[in-house]
mmCIF file of C-alpha atoms in Angstrom:
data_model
loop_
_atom_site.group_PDB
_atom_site.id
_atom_site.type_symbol
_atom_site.label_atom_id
_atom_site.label_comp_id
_atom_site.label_asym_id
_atom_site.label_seq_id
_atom_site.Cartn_x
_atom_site.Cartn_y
_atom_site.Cartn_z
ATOM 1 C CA UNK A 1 -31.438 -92.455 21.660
ATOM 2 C CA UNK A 2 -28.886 -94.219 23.379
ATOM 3 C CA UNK A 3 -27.067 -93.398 27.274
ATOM 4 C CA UNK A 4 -23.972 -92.196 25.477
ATOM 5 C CA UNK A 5 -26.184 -89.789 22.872
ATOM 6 C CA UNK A 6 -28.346 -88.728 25.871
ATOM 7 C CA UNK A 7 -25.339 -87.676 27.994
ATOM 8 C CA UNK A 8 -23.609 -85.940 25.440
ATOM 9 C CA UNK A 9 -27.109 -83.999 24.529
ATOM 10 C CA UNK A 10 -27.699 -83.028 28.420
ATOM 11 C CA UNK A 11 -23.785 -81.796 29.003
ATOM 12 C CA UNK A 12 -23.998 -79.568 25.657
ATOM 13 C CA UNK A 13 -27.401 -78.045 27.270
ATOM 14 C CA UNK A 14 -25.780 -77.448 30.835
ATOM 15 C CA UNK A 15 -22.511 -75.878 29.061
ATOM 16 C CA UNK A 16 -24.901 -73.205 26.948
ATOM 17 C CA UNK A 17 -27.131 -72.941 29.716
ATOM 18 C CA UNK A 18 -23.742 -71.904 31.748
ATOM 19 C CA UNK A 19 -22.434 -69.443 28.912
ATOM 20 C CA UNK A 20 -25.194 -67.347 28.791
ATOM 21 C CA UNK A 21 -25.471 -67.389 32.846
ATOM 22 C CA UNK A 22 -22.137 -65.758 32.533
ATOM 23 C CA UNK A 23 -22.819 -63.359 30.219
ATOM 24 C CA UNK A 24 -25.946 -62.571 32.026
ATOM 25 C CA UNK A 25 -23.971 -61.678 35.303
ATOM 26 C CA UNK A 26 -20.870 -59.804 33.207
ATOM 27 C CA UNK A 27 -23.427 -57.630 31.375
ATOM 28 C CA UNK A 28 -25.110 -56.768 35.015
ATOM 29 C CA UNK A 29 -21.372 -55.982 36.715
ATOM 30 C CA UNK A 30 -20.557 -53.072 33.738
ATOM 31 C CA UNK A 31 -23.497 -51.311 34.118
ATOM 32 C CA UNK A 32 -21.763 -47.989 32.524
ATOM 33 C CA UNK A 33 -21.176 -47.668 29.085
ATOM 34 C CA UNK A 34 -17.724 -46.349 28.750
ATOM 35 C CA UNK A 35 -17.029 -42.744 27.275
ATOM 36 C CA UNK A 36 -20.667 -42.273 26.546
ATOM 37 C CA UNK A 37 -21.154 -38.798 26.043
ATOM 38 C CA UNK A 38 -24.502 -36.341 26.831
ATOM 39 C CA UNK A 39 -27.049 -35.944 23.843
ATOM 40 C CA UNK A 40 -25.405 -32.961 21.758
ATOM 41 C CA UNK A 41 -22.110 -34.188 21.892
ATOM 42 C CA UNK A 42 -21.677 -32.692 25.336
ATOM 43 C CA UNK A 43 -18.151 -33.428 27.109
ATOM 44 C CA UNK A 44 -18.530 -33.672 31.301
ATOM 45 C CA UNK A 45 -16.859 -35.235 33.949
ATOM 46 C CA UNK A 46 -16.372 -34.416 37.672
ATOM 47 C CA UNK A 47 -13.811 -33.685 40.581
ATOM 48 C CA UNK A 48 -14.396 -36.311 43.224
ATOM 49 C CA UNK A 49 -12.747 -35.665 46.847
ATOM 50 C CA UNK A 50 -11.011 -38.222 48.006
ATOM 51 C CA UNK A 51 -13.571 -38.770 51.061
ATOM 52 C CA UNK A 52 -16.069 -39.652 48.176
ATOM 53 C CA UNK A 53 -13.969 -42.295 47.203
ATOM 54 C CA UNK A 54 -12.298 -43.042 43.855
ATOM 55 C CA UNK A 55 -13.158 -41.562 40.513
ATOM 56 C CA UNK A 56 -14.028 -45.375 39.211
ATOM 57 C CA UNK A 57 -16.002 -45.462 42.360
ATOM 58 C CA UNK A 58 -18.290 -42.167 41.324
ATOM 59 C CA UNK A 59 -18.570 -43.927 37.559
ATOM 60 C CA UNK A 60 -20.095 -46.761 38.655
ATOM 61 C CA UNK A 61 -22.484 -45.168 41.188
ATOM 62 C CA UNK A 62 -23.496 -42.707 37.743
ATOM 63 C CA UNK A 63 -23.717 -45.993 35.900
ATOM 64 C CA UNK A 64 -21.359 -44.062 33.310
ATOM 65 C CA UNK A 65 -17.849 -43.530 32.237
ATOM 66 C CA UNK A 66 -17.030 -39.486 32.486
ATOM 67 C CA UNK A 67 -14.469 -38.435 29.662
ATOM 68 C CA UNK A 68 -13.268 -35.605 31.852
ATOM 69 C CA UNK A 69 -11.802 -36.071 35.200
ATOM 70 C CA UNK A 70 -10.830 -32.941 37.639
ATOM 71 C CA UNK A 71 -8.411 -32.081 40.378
ATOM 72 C CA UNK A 72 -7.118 -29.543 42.138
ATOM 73 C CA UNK A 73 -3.555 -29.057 42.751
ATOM 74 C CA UNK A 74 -1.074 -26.591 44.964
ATOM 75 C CA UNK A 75 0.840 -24.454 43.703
ATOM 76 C CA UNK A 76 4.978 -25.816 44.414
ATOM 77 C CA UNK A 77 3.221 -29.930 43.799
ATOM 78 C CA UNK A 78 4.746 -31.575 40.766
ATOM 79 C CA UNK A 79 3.081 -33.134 38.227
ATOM 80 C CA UNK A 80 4.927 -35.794 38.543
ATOM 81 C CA UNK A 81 3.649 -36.471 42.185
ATOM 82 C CA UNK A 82 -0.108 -36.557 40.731
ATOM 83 C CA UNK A 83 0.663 -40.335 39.079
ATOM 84 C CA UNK A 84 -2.600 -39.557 37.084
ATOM 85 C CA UNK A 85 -1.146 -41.458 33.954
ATOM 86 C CA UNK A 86 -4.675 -43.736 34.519
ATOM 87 C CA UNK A 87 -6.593 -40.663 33.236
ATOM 88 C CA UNK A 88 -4.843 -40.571 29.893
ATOM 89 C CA UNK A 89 -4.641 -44.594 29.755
ATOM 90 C CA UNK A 90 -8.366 -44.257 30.017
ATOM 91 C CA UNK A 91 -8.529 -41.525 27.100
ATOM 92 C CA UNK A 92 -9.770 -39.002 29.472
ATOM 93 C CA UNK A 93 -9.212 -35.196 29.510
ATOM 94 C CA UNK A 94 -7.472 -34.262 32.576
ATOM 95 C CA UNK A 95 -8.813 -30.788 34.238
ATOM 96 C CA UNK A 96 -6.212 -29.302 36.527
ATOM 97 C CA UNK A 97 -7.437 -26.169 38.524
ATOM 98 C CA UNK A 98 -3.823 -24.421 39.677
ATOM 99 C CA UNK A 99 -4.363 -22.760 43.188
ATOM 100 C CA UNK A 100 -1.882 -20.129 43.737
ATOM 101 C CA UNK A 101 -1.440 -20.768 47.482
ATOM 102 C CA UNK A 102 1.499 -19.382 49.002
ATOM 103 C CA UNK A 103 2.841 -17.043 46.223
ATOM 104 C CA UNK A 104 2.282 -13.591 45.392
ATOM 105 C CA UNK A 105 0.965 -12.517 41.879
ATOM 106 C CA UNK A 106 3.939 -9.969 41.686
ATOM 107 C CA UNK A 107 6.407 -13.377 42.575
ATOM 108 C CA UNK A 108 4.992 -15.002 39.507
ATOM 109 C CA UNK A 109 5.242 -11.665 37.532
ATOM 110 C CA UNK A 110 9.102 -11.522 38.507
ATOM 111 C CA UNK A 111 9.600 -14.876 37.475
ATOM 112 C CA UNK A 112 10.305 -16.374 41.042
ATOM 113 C CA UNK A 113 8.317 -19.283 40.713
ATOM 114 C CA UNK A 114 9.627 -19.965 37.047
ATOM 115 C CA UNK A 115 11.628 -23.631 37.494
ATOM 116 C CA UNK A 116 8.978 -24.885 39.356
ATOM 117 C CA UNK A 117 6.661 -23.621 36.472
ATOM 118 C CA UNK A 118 8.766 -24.997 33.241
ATOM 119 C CA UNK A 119 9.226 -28.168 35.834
ATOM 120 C CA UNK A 120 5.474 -28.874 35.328
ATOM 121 C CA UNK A 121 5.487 -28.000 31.960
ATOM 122 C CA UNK A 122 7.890 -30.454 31.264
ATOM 123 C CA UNK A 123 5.908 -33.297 33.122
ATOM 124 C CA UNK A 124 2.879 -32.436 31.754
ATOM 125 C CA UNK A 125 4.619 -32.911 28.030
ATOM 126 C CA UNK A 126 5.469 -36.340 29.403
ATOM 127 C CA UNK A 127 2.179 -37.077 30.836
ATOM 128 C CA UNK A 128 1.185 -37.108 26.635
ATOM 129 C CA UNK A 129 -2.795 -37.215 27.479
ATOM 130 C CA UNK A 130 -4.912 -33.979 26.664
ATOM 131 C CA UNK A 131 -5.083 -31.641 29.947
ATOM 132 C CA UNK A 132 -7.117 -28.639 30.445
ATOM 133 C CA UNK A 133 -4.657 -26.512 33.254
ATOM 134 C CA UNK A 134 -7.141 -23.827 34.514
ATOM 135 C CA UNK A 135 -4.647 -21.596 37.025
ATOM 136 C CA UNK A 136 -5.870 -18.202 38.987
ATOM 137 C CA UNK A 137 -9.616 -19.513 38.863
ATOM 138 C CA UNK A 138 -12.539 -17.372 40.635
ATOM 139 C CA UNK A 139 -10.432 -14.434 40.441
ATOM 140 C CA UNK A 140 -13.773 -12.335 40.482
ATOM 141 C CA UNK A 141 -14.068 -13.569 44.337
ATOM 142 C CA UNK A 142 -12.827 -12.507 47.082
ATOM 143 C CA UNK A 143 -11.713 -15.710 49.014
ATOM 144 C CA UNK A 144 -8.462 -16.503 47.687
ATOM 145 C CA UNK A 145 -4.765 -15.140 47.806
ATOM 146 C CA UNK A 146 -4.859 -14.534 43.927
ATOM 147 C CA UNK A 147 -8.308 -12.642 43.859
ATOM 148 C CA UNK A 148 -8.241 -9.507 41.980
ATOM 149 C CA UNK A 149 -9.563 -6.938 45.306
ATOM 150 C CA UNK A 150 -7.575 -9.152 47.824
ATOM 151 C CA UNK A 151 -4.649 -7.366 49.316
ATOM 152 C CA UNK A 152 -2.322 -4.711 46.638
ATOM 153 C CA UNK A 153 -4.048 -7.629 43.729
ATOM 154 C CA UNK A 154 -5.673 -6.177 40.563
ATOM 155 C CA UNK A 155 -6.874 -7.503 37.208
ATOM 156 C CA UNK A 156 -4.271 -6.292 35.758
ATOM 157 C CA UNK A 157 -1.860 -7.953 38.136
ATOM 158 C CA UNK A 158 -3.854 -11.619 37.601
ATOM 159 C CA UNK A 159 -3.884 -10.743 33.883
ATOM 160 C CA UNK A 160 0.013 -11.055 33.779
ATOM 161 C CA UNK A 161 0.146 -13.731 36.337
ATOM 162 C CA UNK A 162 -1.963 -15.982 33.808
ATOM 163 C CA UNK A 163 0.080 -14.854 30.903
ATOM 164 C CA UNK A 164 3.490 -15.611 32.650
ATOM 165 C CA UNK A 165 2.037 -19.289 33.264
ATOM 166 C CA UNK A 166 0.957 -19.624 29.808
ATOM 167 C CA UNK A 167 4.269 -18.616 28.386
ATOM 168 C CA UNK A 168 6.342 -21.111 29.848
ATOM 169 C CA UNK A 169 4.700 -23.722 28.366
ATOM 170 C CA UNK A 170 5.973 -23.408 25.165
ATOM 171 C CA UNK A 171 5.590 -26.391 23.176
ATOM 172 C CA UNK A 172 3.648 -28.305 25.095
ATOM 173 C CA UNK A 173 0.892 -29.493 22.891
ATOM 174 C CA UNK A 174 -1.256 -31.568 25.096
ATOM 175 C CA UNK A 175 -1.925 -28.791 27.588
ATOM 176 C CA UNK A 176 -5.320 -26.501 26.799
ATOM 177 C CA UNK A 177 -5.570 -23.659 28.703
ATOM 178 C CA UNK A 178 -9.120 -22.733 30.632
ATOM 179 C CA UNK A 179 -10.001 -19.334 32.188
ATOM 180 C CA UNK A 180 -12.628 -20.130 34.931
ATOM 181 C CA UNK A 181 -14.352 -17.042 36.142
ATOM 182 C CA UNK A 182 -16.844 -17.219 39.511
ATOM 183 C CA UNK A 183 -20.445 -16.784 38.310
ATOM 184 C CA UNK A 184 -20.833 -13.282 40.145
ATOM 185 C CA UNK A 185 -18.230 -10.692 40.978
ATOM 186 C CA UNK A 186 -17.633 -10.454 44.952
ATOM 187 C CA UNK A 187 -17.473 -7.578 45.425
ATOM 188 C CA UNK A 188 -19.740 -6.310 42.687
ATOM 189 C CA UNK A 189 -17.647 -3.286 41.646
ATOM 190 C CA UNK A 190 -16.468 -1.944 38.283
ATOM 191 C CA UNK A 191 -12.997 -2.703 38.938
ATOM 192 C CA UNK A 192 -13.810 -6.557 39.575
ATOM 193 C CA UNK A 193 -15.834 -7.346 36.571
ATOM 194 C CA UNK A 194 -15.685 -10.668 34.449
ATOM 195 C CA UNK A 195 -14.193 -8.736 31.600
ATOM 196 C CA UNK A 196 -11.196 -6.958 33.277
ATOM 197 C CA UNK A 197 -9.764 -10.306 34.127
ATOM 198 C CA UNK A 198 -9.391 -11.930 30.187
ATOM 199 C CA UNK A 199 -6.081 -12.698 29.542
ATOM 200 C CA UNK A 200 -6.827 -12.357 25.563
ATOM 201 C CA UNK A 201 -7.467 -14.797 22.982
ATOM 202 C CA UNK A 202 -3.892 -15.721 22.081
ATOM 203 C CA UNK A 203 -3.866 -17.285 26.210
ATOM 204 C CA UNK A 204 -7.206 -18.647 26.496
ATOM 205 C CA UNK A 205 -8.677 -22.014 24.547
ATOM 206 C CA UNK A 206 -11.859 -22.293 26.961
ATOM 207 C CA UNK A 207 -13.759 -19.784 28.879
ATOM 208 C CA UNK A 208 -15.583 -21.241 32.072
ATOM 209 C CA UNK A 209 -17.839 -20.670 34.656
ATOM 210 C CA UNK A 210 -18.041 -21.572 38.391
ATOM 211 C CA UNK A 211 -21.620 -21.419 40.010
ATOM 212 C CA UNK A 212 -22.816 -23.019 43.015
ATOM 213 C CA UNK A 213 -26.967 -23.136 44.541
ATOM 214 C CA UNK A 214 -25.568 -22.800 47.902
ATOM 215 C CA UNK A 215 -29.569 -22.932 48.943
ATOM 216 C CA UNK A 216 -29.993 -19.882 51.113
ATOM 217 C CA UNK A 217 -31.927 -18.868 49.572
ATOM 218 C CA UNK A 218 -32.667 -21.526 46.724
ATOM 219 C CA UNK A 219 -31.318 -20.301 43.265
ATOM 220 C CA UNK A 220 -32.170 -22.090 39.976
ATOM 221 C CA UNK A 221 -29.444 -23.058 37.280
ATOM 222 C CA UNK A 222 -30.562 -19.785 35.336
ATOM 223 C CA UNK A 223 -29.924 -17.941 38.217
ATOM 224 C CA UNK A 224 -26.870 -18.539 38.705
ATOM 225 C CA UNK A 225 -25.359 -19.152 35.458
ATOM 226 C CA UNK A 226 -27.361 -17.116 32.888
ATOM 227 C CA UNK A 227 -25.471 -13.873 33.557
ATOM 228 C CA UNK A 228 -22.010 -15.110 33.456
ATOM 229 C CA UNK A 229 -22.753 -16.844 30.570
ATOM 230 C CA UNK A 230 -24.083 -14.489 28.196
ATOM 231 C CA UNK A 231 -21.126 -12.224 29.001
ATOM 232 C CA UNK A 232 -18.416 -15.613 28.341
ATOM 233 C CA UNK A 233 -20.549 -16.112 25.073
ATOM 234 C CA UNK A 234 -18.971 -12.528 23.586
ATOM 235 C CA UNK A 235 -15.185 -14.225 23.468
ATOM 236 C CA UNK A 236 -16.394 -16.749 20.953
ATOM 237 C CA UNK A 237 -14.793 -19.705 22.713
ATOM 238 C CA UNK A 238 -15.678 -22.657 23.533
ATOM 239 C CA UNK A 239 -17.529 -22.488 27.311
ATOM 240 C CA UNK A 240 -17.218 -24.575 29.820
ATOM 241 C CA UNK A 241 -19.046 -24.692 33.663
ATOM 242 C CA UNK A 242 -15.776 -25.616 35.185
ATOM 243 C CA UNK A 243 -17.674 -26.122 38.567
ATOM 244 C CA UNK A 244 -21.395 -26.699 39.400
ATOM 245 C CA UNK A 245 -23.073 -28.564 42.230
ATOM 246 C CA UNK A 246 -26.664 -27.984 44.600
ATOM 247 C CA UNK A 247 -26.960 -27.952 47.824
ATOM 248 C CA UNK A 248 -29.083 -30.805 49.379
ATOM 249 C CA UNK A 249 -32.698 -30.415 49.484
ATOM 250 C CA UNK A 250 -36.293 -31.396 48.619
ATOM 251 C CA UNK A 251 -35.428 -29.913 45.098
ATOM 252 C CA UNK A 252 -32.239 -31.392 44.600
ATOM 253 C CA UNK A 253 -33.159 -33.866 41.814
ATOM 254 C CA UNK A 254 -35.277 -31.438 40.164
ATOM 255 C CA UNK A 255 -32.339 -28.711 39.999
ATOM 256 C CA UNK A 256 -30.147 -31.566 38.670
ATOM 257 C CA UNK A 257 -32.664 -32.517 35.922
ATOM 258 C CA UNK A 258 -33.250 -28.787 35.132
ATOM 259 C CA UNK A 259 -29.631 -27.619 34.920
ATOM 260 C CA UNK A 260 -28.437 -30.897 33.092
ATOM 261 C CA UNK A 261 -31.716 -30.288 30.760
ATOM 262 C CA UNK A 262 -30.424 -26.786 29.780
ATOM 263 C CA UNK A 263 -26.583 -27.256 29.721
ATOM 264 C CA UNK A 264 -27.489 -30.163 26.784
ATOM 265 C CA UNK A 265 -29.629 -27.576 24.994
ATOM 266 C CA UNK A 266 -27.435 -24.606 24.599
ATOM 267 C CA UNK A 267 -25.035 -24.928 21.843
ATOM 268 C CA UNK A 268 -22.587 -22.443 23.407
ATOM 269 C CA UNK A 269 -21.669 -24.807 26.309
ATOM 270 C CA UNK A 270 -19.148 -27.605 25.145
ATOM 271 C CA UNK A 271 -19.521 -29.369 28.920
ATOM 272 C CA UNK A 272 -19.415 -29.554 32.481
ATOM 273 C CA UNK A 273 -17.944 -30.881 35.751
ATOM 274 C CA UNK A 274 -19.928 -32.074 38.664
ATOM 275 C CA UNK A 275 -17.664 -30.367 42.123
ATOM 276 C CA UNK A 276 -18.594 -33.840 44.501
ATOM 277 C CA UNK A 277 -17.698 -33.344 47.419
ATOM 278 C CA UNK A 278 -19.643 -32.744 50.740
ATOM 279 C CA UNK A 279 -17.885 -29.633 51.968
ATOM 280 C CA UNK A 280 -19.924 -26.221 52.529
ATOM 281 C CA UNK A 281 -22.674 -28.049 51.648
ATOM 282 C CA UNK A 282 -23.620 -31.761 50.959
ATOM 283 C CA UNK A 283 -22.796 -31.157 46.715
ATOM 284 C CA UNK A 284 -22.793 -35.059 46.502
ATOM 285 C CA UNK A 285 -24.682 -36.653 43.727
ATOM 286 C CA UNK A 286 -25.691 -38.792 46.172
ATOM 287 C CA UNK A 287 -27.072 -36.906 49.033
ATOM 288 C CA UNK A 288 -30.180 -38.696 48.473
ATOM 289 C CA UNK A 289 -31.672 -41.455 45.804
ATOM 290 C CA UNK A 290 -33.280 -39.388 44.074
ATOM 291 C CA UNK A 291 -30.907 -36.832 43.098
ATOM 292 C CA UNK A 292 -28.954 -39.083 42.047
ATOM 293 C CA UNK A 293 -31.498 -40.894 39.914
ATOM 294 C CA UNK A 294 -31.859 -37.832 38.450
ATOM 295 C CA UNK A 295 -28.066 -37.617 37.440
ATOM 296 C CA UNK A 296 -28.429 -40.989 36.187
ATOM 297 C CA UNK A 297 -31.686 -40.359 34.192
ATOM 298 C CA UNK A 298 -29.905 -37.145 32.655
ATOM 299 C CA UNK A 299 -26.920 -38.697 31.484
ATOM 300 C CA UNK A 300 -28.396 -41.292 29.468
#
């Protein structure tokens, strides 16, 4: 072989040589594999506080792309000021949980708070992706200003609250509407059970669930869920746990694997979202390695 063969032969083996070293290192960057859903078809996503860092951030630390992403917003905040037109770019259900702050339930019943209400409408329309707008959520608690038992509140009073939302949003195709109860009534009284608080099934597309293992004392995902869901299962709709974190502990991974274990296996539940955020207690899926090996391992 000759110097001009013998070059040509040793550049063509340092070019492949360099191809596959790139693919090597591109394949090792995207670790998550985008949109992958749980085993069962299962939908979940999570809300991420901003002191978590980004949602892309959270994705990459799961080593998976969510297809649902969550966020809370005020009541009197636009849509328009969200600028969450990512989500739908990224083909991602949007989960909107409408707080109430700083409005009466009888000011929505009068219609008071009805331009600001078609306003979002409108900008959700525009927004085109698929949203999930879950307003008056807990209502069964007693720790916010739309409660049922909080001040001259009633189900009744939330019931036509929700309803007055819904209505308003005539037309707008791309908006789903969730009804998230809390997974125990506080207080536990007739008046404030799960049931008096359905809005009916012409104003509800998804019944939910809130539940939290708070730690003191240590509950399991049955425990706090299995209740609440076998009294959501009666609507015939679609279920989703809107909400569900655990407290750090020695246990954490093993909740995670546990709950995550049980959500895939129950046909009734179409999905979940993970609440991250270290707040009244450390709910990150990253308190420690191995819970969130475990979130990892489960997702797969």
């Amino acid at each position: 072989m000759n110097k001009k063969n013998s070059f040509t032969l040793f550049l063509a083996v340092i070019l492949i040589a360099l191809f596959f070293m790139t693919l090597s290192f591109t394949q090792e960057k995207n670790t998550f594999i985008p949109n992958m859903p749980l085993p069962a078809e299962k939908e979940w996503g999570a809300y991420v506080a901003p002191k978590a860092g980004s949602f892309a951030d959270f994705e990459n630390l799961i080593r998976r792309q969510a297809n649902m992403q969550a966020i809370f917003v005020g009541w009197n905040d636009s849509f328009s000021f969200l600028n969450y037109s990512n989500i739908a770019t990224l083909n991602k259900t949007l989960v909107i949980f409408w707080e109430q702050y700083n409005v009466t339930l009888d000011s929505i019943i009068a219609g008071d708070s009805d331009y600001y209400i078609k306003r979002f409408a409108t900008d959700a329309k525009a927004y085109g992706g698929q949203i999930i707008l879950v307003p008056l959520h807990e209502m069964n608690g007693e720790w916010s200003p739309w409660s049922g038992t909080v001040g001259n509140n009633s189900p009744e009073k939330v019931i036509l609250a929700y309803r007055h939302i819904h209505d308003l949003f005539s037309n707008t195709n791309n908006v789903k509407w969730g009804w998230a109860v809390n997974n125990e009534s506080v207080p536990d009284t007739p008046q404030n059970q799960i049931a008096n608080y359905y809005p009916g099934d012409a104003y509800v597309d998804y019944v939910g669930v809130d539940g939290f293992n708070f730690g003191n004392p240590w509950q399991s995902y049955d425990e706090i869920f299995s209740s609440a869901l076998s009294r959501l299962k009666k609507y015939n709709k679609p279920i989703y746990i809107f909400s569900m974190a655990c407290a750090q502990g020695s246990q954490k991974a093993d909740w995670i694997t546990d709950a995550l274990s049980k959500i895939k296996s129950d046909p009734s539940i179409t999905g979940f979202i993970w609440f991250n955020e270290d707040k009244e207690q450390n709910w990150l899926i990253n308190s420690d390695q191995q819970a969130l090996q475990a979130f990892q391992n489960a997702i797969k």
